[in-house]
Coordinates of C-alpha atoms and ligand atoms in Angstrom, one line a residue:
X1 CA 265.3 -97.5 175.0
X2 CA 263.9 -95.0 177.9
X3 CA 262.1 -95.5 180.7
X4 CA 259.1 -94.1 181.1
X5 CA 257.0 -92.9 184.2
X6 CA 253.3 -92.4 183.1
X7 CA 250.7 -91.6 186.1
X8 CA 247.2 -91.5 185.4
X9 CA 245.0 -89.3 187.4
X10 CA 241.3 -90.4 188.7
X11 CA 239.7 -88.8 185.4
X12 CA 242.0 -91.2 183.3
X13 CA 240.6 -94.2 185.0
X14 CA 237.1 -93.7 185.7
X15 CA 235.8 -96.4 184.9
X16 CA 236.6 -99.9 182.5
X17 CA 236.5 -98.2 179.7
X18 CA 239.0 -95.8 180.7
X19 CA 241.6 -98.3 181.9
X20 CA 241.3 -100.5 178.8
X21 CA 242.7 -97.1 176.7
X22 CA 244.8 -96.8 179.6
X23 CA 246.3 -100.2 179.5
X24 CA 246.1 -99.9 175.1
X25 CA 248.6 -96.7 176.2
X26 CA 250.7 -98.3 178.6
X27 CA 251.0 -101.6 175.9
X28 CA 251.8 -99.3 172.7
X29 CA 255.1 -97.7 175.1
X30 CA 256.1 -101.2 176.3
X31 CA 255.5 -102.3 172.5
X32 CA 257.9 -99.6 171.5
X33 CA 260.9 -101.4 173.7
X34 CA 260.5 -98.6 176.6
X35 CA 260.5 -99.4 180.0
X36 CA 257.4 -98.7 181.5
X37 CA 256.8 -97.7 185.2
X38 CA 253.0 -96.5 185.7
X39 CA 251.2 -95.1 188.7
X40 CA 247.4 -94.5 189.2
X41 CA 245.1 -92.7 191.3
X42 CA 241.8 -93.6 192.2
X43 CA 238.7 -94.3 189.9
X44 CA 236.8 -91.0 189.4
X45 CA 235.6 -90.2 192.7
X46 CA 236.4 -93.0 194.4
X47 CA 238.7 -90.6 197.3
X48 CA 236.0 -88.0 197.8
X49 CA 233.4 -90.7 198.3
X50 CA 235.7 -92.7 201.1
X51 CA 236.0 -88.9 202.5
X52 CA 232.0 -88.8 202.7
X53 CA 231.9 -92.0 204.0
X54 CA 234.4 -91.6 206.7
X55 CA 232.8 -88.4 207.9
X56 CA 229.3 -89.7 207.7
X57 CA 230.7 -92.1 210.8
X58 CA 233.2 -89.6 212.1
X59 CA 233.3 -86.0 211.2
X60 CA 236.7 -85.8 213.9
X61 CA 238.0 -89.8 212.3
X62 CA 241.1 -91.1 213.5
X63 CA 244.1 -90.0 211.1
X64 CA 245.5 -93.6 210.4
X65 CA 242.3 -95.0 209.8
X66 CA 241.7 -92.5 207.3
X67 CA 244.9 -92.8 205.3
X68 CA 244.0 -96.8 205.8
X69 CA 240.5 -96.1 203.8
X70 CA 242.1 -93.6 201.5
X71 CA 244.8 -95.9 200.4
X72 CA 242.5 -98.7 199.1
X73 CA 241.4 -96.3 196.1
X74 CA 244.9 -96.4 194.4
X75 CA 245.0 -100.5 195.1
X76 CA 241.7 -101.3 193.0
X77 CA 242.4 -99.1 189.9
X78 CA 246.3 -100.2 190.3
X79 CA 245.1 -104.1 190.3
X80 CA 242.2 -103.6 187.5
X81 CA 244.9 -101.7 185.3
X82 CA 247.4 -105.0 186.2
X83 CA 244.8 -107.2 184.9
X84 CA 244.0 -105.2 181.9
X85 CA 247.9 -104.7 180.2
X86 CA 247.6 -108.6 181.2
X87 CA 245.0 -109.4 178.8
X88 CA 246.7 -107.4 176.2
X89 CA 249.7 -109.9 176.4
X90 CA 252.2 -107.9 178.2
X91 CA 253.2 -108.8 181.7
X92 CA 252.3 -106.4 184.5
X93 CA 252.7 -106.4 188.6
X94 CA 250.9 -104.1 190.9
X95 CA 252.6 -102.6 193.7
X96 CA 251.5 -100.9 196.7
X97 CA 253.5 -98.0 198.3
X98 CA 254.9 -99.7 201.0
X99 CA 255.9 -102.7 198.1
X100 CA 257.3 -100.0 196.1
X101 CA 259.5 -98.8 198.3
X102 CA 257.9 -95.9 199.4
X103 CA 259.2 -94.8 202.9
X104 CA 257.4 -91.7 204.8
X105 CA 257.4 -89.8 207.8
X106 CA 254.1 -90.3 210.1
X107 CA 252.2 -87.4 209.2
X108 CA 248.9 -88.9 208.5
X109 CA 246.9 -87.4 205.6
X110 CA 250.4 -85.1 204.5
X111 CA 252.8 -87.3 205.0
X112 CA 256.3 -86.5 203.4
X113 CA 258.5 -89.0 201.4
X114 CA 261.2 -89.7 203.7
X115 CA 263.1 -92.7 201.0
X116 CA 262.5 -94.6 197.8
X117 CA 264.0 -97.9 197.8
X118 CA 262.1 -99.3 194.6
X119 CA 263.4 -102.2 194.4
X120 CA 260.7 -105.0 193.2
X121 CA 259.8 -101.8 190.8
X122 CA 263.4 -102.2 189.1
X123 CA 263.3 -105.8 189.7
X124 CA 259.6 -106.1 187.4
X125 CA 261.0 -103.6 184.7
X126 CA 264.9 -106.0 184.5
X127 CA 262.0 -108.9 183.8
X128 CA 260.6 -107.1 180.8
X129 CA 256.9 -106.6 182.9
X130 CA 255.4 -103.4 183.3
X131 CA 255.1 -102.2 187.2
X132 CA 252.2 -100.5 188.4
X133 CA 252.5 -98.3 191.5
X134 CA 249.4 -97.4 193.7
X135 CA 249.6 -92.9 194.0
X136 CA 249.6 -91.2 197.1
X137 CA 250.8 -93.7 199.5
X138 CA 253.6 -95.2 201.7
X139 CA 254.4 -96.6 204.9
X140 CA 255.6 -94.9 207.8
X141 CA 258.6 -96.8 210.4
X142 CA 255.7 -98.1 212.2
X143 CA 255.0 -99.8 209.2
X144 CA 251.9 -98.2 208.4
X145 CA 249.8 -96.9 205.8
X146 CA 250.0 -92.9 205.1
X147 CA 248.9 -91.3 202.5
X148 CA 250.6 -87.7 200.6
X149 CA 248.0 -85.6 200.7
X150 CA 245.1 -84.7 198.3
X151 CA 246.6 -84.9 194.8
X152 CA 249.3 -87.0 195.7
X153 CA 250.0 -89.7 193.0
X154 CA 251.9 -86.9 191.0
X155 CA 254.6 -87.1 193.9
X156 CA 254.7 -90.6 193.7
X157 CA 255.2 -90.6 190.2
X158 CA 257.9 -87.7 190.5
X159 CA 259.7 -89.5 192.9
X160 CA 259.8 -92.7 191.3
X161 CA 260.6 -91.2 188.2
X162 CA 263.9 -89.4 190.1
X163 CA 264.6 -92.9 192.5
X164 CA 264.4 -94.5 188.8
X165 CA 266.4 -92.3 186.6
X166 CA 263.5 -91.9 184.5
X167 CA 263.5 -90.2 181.5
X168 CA 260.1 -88.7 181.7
X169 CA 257.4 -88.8 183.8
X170 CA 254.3 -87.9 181.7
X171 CA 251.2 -86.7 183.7
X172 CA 248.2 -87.7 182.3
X173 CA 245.5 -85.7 182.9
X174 CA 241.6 -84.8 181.4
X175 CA 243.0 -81.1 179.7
X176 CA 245.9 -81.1 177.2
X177 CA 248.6 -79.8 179.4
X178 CA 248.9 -76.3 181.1
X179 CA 247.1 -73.3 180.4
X180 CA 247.8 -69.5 180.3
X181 CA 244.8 -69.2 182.6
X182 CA 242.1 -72.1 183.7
X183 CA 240.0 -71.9 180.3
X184 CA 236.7 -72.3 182.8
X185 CA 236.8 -68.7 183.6
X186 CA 239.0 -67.9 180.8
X187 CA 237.8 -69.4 177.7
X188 CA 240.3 -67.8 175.3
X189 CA 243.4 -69.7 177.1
X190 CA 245.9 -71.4 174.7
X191 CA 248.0 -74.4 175.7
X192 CA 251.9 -73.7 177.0
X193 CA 254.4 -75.4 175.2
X194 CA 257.1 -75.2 177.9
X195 CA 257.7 -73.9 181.1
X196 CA 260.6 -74.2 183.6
X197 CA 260.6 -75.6 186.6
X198 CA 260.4 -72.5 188.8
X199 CA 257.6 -70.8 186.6
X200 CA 255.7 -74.2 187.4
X201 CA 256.7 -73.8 190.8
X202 CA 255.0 -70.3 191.2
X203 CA 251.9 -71.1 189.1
X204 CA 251.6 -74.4 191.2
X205 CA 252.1 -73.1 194.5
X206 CA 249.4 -70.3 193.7
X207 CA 246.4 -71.4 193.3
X208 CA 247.0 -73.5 188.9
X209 CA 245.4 -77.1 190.4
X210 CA 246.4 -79.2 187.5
X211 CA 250.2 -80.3 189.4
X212 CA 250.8 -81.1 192.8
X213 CA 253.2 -78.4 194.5
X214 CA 254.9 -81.0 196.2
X215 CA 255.8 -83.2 192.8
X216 CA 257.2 -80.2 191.3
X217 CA 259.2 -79.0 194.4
X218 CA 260.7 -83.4 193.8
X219 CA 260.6 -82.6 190.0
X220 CA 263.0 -79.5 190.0
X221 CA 265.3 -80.9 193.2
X222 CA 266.4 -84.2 191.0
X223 CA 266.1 -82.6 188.1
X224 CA 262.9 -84.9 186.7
X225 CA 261.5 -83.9 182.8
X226 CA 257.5 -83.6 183.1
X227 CA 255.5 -83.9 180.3
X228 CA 252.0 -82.9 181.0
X229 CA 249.3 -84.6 178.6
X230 CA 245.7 -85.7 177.8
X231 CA 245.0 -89.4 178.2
X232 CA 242.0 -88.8 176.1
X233 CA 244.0 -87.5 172.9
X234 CA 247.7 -87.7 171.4
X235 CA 248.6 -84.0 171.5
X236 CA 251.6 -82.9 172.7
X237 CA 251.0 -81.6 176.3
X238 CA 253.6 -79.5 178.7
X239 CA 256.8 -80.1 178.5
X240 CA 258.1 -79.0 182.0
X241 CA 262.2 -79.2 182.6
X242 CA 265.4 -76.7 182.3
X243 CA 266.2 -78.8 179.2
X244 CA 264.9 -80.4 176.3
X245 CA 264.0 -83.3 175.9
X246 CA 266.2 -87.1 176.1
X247 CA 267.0 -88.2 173.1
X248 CA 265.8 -91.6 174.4
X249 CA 262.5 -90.7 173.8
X250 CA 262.7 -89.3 169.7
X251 CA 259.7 -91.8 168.3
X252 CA 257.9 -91.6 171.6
X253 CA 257.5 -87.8 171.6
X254 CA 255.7 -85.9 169.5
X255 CA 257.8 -83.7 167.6
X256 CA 256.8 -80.4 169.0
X257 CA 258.2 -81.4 172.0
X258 CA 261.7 -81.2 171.0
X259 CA 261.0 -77.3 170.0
X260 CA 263.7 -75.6 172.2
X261 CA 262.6 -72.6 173.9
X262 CA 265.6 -70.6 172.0
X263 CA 264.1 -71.4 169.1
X264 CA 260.4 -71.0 169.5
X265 CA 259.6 -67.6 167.5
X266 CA 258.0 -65.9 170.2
X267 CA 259.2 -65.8 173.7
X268 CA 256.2 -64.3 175.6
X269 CA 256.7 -62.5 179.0
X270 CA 254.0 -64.2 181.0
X271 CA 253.9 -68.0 180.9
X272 CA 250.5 -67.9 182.7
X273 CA 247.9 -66.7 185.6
X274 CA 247.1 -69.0 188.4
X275 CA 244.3 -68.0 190.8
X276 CA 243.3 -69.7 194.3
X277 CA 240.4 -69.4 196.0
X278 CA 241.1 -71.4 198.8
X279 CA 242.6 -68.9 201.3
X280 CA 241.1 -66.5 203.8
X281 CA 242.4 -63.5 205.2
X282 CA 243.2 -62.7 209.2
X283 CA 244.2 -59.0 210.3
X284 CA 245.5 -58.8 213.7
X285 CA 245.0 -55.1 215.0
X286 CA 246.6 -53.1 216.9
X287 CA 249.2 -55.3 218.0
X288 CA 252.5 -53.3 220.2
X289 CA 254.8 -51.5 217.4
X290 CA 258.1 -53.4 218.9
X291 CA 261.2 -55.7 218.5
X292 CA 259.1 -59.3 218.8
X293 CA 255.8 -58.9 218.1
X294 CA 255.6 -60.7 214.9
X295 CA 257.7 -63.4 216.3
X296 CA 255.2 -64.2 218.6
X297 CA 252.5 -63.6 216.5
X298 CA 253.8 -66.2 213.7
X299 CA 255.0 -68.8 216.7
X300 CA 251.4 -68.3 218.2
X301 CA 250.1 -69.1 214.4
X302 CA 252.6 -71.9 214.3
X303 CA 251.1 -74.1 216.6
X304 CA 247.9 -74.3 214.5
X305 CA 250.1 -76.1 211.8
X306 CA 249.4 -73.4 209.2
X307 CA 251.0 -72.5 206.2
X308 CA 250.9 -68.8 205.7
X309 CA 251.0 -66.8 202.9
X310 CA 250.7 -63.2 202.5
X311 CA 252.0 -60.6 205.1
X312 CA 251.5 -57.6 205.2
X313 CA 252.3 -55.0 207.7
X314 CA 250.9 -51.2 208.5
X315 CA 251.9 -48.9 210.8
X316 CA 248.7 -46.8 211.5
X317 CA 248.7 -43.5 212.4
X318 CA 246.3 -42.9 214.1
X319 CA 247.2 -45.3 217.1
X320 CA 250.8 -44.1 217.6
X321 CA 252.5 -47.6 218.7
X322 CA 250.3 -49.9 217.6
X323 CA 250.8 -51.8 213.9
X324 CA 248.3 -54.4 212.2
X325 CA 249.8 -57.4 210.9
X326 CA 247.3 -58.9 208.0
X327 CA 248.1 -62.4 206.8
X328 CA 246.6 -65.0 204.5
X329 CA 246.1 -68.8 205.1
X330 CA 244.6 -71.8 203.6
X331 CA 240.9 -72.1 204.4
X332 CA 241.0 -75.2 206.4
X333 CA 242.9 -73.6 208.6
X334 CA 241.6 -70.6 209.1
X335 CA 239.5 -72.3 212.1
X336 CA 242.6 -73.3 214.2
X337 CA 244.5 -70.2 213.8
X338 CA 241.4 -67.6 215.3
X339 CA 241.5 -70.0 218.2
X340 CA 244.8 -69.7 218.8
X341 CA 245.4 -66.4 218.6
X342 CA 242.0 -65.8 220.6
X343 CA 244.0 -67.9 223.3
X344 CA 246.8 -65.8 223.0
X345 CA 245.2 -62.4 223.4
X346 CA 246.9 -61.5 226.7
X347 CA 250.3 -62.0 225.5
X348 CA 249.9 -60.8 222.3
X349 CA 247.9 -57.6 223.4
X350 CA 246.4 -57.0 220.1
X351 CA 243.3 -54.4 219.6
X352 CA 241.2 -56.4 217.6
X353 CA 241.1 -59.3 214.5
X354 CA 239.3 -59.3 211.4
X355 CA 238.3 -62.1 209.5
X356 CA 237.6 -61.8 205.8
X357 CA 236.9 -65.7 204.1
X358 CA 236.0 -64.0 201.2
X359 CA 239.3 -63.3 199.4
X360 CA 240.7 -64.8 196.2
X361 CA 244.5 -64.7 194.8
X362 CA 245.8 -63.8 191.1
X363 CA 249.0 -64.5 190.0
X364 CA 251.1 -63.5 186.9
X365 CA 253.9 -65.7 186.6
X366 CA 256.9 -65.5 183.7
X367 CA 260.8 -66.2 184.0
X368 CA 260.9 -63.5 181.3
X369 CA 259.4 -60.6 183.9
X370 CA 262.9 -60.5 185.1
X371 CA 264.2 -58.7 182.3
X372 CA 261.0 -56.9 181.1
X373 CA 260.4 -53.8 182.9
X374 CA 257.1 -52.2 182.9
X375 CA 255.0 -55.2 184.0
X376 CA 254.0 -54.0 187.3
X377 CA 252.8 -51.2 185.8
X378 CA 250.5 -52.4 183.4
X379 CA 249.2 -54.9 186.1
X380 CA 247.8 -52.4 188.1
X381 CA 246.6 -50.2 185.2
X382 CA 244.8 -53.3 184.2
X383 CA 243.5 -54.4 187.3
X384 CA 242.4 -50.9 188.3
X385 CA 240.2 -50.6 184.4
X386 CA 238.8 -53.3 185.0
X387 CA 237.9 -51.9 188.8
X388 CA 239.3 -54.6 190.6
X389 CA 240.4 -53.3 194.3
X390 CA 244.1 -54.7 195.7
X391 CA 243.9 -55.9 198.9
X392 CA 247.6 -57.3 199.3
X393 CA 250.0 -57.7 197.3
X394 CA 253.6 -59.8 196.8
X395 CA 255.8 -60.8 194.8
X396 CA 259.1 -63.0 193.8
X397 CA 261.6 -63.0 190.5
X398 CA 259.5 -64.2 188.5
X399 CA 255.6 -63.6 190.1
X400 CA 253.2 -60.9 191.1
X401 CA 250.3 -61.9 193.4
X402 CA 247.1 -59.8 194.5
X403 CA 244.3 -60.6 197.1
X404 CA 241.4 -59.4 195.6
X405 CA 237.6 -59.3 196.5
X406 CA 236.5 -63.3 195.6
X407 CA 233.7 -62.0 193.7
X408 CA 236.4 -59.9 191.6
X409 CA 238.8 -62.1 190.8
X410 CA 237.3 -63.9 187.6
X411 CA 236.5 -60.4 186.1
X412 CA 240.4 -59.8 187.3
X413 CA 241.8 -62.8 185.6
X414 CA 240.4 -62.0 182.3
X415 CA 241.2 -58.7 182.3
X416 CA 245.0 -59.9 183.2
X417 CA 245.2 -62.4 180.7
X418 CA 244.1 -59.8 178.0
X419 CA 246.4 -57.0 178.9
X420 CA 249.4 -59.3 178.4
X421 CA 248.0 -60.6 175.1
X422 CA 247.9 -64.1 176.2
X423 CA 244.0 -64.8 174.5
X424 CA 243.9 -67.0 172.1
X425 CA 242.1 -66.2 168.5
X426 CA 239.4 -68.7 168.6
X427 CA 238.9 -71.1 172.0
X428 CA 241.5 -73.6 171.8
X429 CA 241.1 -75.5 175.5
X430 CA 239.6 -79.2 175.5
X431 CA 238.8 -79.9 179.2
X432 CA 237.8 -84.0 177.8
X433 CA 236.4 -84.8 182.0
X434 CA 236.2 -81.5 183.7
X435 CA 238.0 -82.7 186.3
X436 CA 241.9 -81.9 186.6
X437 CA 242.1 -85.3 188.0
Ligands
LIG501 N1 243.3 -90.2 194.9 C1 244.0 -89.1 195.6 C2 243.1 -87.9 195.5 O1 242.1 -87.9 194.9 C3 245.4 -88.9 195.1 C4 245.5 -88.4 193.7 O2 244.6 -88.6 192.9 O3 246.5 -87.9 193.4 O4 243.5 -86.9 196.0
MG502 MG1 245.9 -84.4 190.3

C-alpha cells in the first residue's frame, strides 16, 4: 500500500463533469488499497475572476481581504469533489488549510509555509476515508487566512506530500507532463520522461509555467517523487525525483515510469528550454565606479520587495569612473523599483536609467551540460543564424540564459530546440485545456 498525493489543477476541475472523472480517479487509487491524500485548486477561472472582481471595487484592495476572497475558490471545488468520491461509495472529508494543518507566515498574497501539522489529514486516511485539502492556503499566527501565491496548490500538495511521507505526489495537469519547449510556440516538443530535481529547478525558476518554483524548491529539500500527468488521459507523465520510483506504487504506475535514467538508451544533453516573458529590464547609468555602489544600489532595489534576476555590469570607457549596472526583474515590479531608485538619485549619483519592458528570457537547461563541452558554442552560433541579438546573458551548472528582444524570442526558442535535436518527428504534444492549470 502507498500513499498517494494527487493535486488537481483548476483545468482538471472545471466544471461537474471534470470532478466526476476526478473523483472516478481518486475512487480507482483508493479502490486499489492506496491511501489517498488529494488537493484542488479552483474551478477553471474561478481565481482570476475573484481577482476582477476585487479590483473592479478596489484596484489598491486590502491584502487580507484578498487572500480572504481568494481562498474560497479552493473550498467550493474541494467540497463538490468531497461530495462526488461520496456518491461513488468511498468516504471523503474536505479540509481547509488552516484544518490541514497548514501554518504560514503573514505575507499576504505570498505567504510562506512556516509548519505542517496535518493531523485530521492523517487522522481521515488511519479511517480508510480519502482527505481532500483546499491548494494555496493557510493560516497565519493571527489566525488568518493567507494564501501562497498564484499557482500555489502545487506547494500544498508538495508539502503535504513531504509532512505525509508520501510516496508520490502526482500533478495533474491539462498537458501530459513536461515538455522540451512549450509546444505553443514549439510545436515539435516531445514529452520528458524524467528530470531531476535541479534541471526542474532551473526550467521552473525560468520562465517553464507548468510547476510552481516554490513546490519544487519543498520537492527537492524533503526529497518528494513528482509525477507530472494529464487528468484527461492515462499516459505516463514526468517523473521528477533523484531516484526511481517506490516500489509501493508497481500496479499504480505505468510501467514506463520505472525506466531508470541509466538505462534509457539515449541520454540527451538538454532536458529542455524554458522561456519567460514576464520580466523587464532596468539599466542604471553611470553610477560612481567604487567599493559600494552596487550595495546601495541593490539595498535601494530591496526595499521595493523585488526579486532580481540578471546582472550585468560594464565599465564604459568613455566616462572614465562611471559603470552601468543593468538588471532584470519581474514585471509587476518593475513599477516600484524606478520609484525607488528615482528617490534615491542623490545618493546614488547615477547618470541616467533606462527602461526596456520589452525583453524576453531563453533558457537551456540539462544536468548533462556539465560534462558536454561545446554547448555554449553552438548556442550562440544558433542564436546568432537565426539573428537573434543577446542582450544579457547568465548561467549556472546546469543552465544558460539570454535576454533577448521579446519579439525574438519565439523565433529564438525554435531555433534552440532544433540545434540541439530536441524536435520531435511528427507533433506529439496534447495540450487537452490550454491552460497549464
Ligand atoms: N487557484 C490558485 C491560482 O489560480 C492556486 C492554484 O491554482 O494553484 O493561482
Ligand atoms: Mg498550476
Amino acid at each position: 500500500m502507498a500513499l498517494i498525493v494527487q493535486k488537481f489543477g483548476g483545468s482538471s476541475v472545471s466544471d461537474t463533469d471534470a470532478l466526476k472523472r476526478v473523483a472516478q480517479r481518486v475512487v480507482d487509487a483508493h479502490r486499489l488499497g492506496h491511501e489517498v491524500v488529494v488537493v484542488v485548486s479552483a474551478m477553471g477561472d474561478t481565481t482570476d475572476d475573484l481577482v476582477d472582481m476585487a479590483a473592479e471595487l478596489n484596484p489598491d484592495a486590502p491584502k487580507r481581504e484578498m487572500d480572504m476572497l481568494l481562498s474560497a475558490g479552493e473550498r467550493i471545488s474541494m467540497s463538490l469533489l468531497a461530495m462526488a468520491i461520496t456518491k461513488l461509495g468511498v468516504p471523503a472529508y474536505a479540509y481547509t488549510g488552516r484544518q490541514a494543518g497548514i501554518h504560514t507566515d503573514t505575507r499576504y498574497g505570498k505567504a510562506s509555509i512556516t509548519g505542517m501539522v496535518p493531523e485530521r489529514v492523517a487522522r481521515a486516511l488511519k479511517l480508510g476515508s480519502v482527505a481532500i485539502v483546499a491548494g494555496f492556503q493557510g493560516v497565519n499566527d493571527n489566525g488568518d487566512v493567507t494564501t501562497l501565491g498564484r499557482g500555489g496548490s502545487d506547494t500544498t500538495a508538495v508539502a503535504l506530500a513531504a509532512a505525509l511521507h508520501a510516496d508520490v505526489c502526482e500533478i495533474y495537469t491539462d498537458v501530459d507532463g513536461l515538455f522540451t519547449a512549450d509546444p505553443r510556440i514549439v510545436p515539435l516538443a516531445r514529452q520528458v520522461r524524467r528530470l531531476d530535481y535541479q534541471e526542474t529547478l532551473e526550467l521552473a525558476a525560468n520562465g517553464a509555467k507548468i510547476l510552481h518554483l516554490r513546490a519544487v524548491e519543498f520537492a527537492r529539500r524533503y526529497k518528494v517523487a513528482l509525477h507530472v500527468r494529464s487528468s484527461f488521459s492515462n499516459k505516463p507523465g514526468t517523473w521528477i525525483a533523484d531516484c526511481d520510483p517506490s516500489p509501493r506504487l508497481t500496479g499504480y504506475l505505468a510501467s514506463e515510469c520505472f525506466t531508470t535514467k541509466e538505462t534509457e538508451m539515449e541520454q540527451p544533453i538538454i532536458s529542455g528550454i524554458a522561456h519567460d516573458r514576464s520580466q523587464e529590464k532596468i539599466t542604471v547609468v553611470g553610477l560612481p565606479d567604487q567599493p559600494g555602489t552596487a550595495a546601495e544600489l541593490f539595498r535601494q532595489v530591496a526595499k521595493a520587495d523585488a526579486n532580481i534576476d540578471m546582472i550585468v555590469q560594464n565599465i564604459a570607457a568613455s566616462t572614465p569612473g562611471r559603470s552601468t549596472i543593468t538588471f532584470t526583474c519581474q514585471s509587476g515590479d518593475a513599477k516600484d523599483v524606478l520609484a525607488r531608485l528615482e528617490e534615491a538619485r542623490d545618493v546614488l549619483d547615477y547618470r541616467e536609467i533606462v527602461y526596456n519592458p520589452d525583453i524576453g528570457k531563453l533558457s537551456l537547461v540539462g544536468a548533462a551540460m556539465r560534462t558536454s563541452p561545446g554547448i555554449s558554442a553552438r548556442f550562440f552560433d544558433a542564436l546568432s543564424k537565426a539573428n537573434v541579438n543577446v542582450e544579457m546573458i547568465s548561467t549556472s551548472e546546469v543552465r544558460i540564459s539570454v535576454i533577448v528582444d521579446a519579439d525574438r524570442l519565439d523565433e529564438a526558442v525554435r531555433a534552440l530546440h532544433h540545434e540541439f535535436q530536441l524536435d520531435a518527428s511528427e507533433t506529439e504534444a496534447v495540450v487537452y485545456g490550454g491552460t497549464g492549470r
